[in-house]
Short mmCIF file of C-alpha atoms in Angstrom, two decimals:
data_model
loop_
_atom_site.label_atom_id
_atom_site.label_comp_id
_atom_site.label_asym_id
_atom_site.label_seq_id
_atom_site.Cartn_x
_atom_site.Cartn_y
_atom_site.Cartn_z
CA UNK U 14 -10.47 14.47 -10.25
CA UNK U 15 -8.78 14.72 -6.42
CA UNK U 16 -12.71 14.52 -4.98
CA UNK U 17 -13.24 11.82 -6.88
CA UNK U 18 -10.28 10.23 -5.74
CA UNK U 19 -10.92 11.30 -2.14
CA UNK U 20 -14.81 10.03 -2.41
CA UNK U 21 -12.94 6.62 -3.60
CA UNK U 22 -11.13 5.97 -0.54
CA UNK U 23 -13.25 7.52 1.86
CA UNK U 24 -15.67 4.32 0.43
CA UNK U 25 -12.72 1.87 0.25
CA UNK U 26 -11.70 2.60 4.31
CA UNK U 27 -15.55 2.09 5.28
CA UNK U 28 -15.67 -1.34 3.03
CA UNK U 29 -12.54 -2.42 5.34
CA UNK U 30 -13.86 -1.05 8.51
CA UNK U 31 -16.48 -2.65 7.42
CA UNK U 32 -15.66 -6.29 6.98
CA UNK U 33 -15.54 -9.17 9.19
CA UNK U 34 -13.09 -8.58 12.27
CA UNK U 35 -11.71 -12.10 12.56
CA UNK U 36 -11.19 -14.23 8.84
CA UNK U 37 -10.60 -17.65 8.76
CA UNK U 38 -8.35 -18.97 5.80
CA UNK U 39 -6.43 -21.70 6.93
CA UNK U 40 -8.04 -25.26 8.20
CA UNK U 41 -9.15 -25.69 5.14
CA UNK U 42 -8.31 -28.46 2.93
CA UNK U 43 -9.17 -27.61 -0.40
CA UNK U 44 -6.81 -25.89 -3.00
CA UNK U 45 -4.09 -24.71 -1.06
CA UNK U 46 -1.81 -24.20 -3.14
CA UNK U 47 -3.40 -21.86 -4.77
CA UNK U 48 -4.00 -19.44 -1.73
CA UNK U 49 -0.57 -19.66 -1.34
CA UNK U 50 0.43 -18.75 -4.35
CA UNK U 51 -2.18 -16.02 -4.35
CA UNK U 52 -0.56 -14.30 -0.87
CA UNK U 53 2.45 -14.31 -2.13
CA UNK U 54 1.78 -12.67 -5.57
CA UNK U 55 0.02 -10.03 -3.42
CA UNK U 56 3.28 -9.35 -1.29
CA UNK U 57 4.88 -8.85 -4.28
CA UNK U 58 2.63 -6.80 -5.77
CA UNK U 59 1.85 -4.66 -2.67
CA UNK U 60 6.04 -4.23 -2.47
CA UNK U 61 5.82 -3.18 -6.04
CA UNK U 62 2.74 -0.66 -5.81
CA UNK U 63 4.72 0.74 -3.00
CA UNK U 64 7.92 1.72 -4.74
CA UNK U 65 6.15 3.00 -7.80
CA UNK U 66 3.76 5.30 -6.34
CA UNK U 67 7.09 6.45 -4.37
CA UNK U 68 9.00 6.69 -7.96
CA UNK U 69 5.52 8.09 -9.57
CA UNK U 70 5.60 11.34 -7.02
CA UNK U 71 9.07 11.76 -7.22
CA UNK U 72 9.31 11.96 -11.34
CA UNK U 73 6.37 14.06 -11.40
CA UNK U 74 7.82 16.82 -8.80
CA UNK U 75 11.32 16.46 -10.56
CA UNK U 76 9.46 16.89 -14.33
CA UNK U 77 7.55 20.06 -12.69
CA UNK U 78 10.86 21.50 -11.48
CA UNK U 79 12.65 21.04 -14.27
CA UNK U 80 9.71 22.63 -16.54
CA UNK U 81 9.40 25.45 -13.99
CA UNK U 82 13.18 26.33 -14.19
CA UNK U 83 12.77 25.95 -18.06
CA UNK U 84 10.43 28.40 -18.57
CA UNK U 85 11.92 31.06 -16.01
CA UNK U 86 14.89 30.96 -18.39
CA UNK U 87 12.46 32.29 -21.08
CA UNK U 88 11.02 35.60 -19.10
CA UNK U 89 13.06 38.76 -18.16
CA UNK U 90 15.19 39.35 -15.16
CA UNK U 91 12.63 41.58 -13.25
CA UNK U 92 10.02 38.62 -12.54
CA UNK U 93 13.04 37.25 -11.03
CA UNK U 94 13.69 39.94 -8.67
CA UNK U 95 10.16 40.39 -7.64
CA UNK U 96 9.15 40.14 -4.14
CA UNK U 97 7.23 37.11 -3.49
CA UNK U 98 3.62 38.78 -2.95
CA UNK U 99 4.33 40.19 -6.55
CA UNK U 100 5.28 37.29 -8.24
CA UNK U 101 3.70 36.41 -11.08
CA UNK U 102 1.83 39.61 -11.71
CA UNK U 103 0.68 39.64 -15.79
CA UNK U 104 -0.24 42.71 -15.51
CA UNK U 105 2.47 44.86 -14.53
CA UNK U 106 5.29 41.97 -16.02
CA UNK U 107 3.22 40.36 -18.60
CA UNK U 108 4.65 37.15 -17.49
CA UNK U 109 3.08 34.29 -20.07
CA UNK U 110 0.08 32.60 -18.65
CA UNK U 111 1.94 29.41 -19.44
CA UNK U 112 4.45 30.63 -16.40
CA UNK U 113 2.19 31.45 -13.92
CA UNK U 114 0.80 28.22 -14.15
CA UNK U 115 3.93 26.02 -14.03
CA UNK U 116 5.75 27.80 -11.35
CA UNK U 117 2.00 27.82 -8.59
CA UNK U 118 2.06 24.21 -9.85
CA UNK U 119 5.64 24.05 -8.70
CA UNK U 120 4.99 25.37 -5.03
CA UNK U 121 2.18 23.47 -4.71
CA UNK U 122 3.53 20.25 -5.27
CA UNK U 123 6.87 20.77 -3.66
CA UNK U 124 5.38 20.89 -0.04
CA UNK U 125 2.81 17.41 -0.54
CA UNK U 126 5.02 14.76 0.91
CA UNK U 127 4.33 11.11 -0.24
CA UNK U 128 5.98 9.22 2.01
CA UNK U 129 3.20 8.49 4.62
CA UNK U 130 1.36 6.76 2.38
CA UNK U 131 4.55 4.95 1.24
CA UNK U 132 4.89 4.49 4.73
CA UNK U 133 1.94 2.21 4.79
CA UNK U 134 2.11 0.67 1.92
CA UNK U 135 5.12 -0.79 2.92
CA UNK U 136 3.18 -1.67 6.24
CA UNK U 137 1.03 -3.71 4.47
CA UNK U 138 3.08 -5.17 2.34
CA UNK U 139 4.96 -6.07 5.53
CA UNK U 140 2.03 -7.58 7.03
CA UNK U 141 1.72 -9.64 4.15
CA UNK U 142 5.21 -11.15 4.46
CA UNK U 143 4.06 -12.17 8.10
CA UNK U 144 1.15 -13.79 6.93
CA UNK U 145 2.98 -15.57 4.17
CA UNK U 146 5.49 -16.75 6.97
CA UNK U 147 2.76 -18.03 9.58
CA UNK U 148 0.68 -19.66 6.47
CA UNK U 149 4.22 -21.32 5.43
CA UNK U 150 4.44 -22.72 9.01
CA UNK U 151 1.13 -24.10 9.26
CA UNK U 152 1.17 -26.04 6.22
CA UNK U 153 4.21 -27.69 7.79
CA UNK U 154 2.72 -28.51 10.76
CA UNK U 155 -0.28 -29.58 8.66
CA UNK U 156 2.06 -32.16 6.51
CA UNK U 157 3.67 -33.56 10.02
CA UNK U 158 0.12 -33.99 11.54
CA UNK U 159 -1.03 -36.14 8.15
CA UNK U 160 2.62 -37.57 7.88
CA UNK U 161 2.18 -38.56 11.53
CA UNK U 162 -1.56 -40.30 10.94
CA UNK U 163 -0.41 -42.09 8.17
CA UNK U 164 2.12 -44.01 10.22
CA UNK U 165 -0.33 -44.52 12.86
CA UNK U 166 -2.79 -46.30 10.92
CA UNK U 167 -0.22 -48.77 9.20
CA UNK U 168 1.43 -49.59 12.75
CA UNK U 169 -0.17 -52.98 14.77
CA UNK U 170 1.86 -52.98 17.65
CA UNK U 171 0.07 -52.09 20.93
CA UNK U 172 2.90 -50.18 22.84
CA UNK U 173 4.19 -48.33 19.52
CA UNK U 174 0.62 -47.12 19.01
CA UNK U 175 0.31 -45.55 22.72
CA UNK U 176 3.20 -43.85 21.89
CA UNK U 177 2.15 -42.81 18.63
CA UNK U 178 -0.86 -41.18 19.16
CA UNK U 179 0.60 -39.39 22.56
CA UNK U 180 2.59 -37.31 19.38
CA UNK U 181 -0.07 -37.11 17.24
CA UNK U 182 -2.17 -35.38 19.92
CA UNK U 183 0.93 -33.03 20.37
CA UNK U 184 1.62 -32.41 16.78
CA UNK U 185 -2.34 -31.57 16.77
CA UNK U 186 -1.86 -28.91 19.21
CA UNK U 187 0.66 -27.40 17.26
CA UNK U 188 -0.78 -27.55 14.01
CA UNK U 189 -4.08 -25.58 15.74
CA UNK U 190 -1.87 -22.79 17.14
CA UNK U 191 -0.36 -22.78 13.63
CA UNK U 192 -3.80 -22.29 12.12
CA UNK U 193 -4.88 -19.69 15.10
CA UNK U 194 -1.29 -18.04 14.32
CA UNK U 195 -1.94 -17.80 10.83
CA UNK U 196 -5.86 -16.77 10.98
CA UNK U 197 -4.33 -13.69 13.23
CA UNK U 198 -1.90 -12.81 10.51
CA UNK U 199 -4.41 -12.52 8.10
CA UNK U 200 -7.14 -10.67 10.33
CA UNK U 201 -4.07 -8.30 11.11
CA UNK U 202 -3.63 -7.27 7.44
CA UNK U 203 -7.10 -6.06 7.29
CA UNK U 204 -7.53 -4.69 10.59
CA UNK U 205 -4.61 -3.44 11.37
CA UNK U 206 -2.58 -2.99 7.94
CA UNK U 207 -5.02 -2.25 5.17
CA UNK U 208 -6.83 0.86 6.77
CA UNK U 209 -4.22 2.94 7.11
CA UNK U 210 -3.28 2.48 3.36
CA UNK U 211 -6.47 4.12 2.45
CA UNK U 212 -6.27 6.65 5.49
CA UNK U 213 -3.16 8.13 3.82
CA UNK U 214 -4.42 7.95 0.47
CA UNK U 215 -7.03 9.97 1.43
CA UNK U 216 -4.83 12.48 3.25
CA UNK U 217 -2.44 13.02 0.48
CA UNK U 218 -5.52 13.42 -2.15
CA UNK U 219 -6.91 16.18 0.12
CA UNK U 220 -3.94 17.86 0.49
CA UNK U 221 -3.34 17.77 -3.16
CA UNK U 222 -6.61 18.81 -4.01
CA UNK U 223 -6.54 21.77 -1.41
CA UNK U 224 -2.79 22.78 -3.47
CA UNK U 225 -4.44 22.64 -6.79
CA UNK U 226 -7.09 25.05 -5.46
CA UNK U 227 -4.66 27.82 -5.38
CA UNK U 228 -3.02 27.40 -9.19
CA UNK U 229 -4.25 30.21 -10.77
CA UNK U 230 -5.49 29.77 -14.24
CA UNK U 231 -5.34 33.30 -16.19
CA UNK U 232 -7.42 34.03 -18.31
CA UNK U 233 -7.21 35.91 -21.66
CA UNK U 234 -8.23 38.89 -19.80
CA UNK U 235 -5.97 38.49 -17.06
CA UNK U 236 -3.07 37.67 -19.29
CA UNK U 237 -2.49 41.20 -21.35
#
């Protein structure tokens, strides 16, 4: 399952690295509402991925440790007092199988720390909020720029309209560094923000899959 996993992301990262270096998502006039709507369920999504997968490794270390402790209340005080290199023996303790596999799941697990890729999940999620925030500001600018044309082409006086336009060409200005501003945002979150989502991901997967190497699995042989 963890190569699988790790063969996942490995192809995810190279689609990102992948893509276009520079996207272009605002200037365009055609249903923008619904992009914004669509970044912002995305934040909130990304915020929510992040505290579950967080939540996810937690419960599953504290549900190992608890079964782990369980079961050593079951087996008899010598495995306790064992050194550590002869932990676990079957053969000279006859420690159930059952054991032996809870408590190298146990160790395993205890030492695989999550929170780098929580780390940049939250980055992302992050980098969303910025974009959200710089798309927010250039639809503003994009309203005062049509707000301001609209008056201009209902006004008939000469000096008014010299004056008019003078701010329309300034409110223009704006509302391009608005759109630049924004288009940056965005090429940030997949530049910048995404990759190292999937870089971590792939780390922790590794290292898990490396940990799970060394549960031992007894076998009915093994076991008496």
């Amino acid at each position: 399952m963890w190569k699988l996993i790790i063969k996942c992301h490995k192809k995810q990262l190279q689609a990102i690295k992948n893509a276009e270096t520079y996207v272009h998502i605002t200037g365009m006039h055609t249903r923008k509402g619904s992009r914004l709507k669509a970044t912002k369920n995305l934040e909130k999504e990304t915020w929510k991925w992040a505290e579950r997968f967080r939540h996810y490794i937690k419960t599953q270390k504290a549900f190992v440790s608890l079964l782990n402790n369980w079961l050593l209340g079951y087996i008899s005080e010598e495995l306790k007092t064992l050194d550590e290199a002869d932990q676990l023996s079957p053969n000279r303790i006859g420690a159930p199988a059952i054991f032996i596999v809870c408590n190298d799941w146990h160790n395993a697990i205890q030492n695989i720390s999550e929170d780098g890729v929580y780390k940049a999940i939250h980055g992302f999620a992050s980098s969303l909020h910025h974009l959200q925030e710089k798309r927010e500001e250039e639809r503003r600018q994009r309203i005062k720029t049509e707000q301001l044309l609209k008056d201009l082409e209902d006004q008939f006086e000469k000096d008014v309209i010299v004056a008019m336009q003078e701010m329309l060409d300034e409110q223009k200005a704006t509302h391009q560094e608005a759109i630049k501003l924004a288009n940056d945002a965005a090429s940030d979150c997949l530049r910048i923000s995404l990759p190292p989502v999937f870089e971590t991901l792939e780390s922790f997967c590794l290292e898990n899959l490396k940990a799970y190497e060394k549960i031992r699995i007894p076998n009915a042989s093994t076991s008496r």
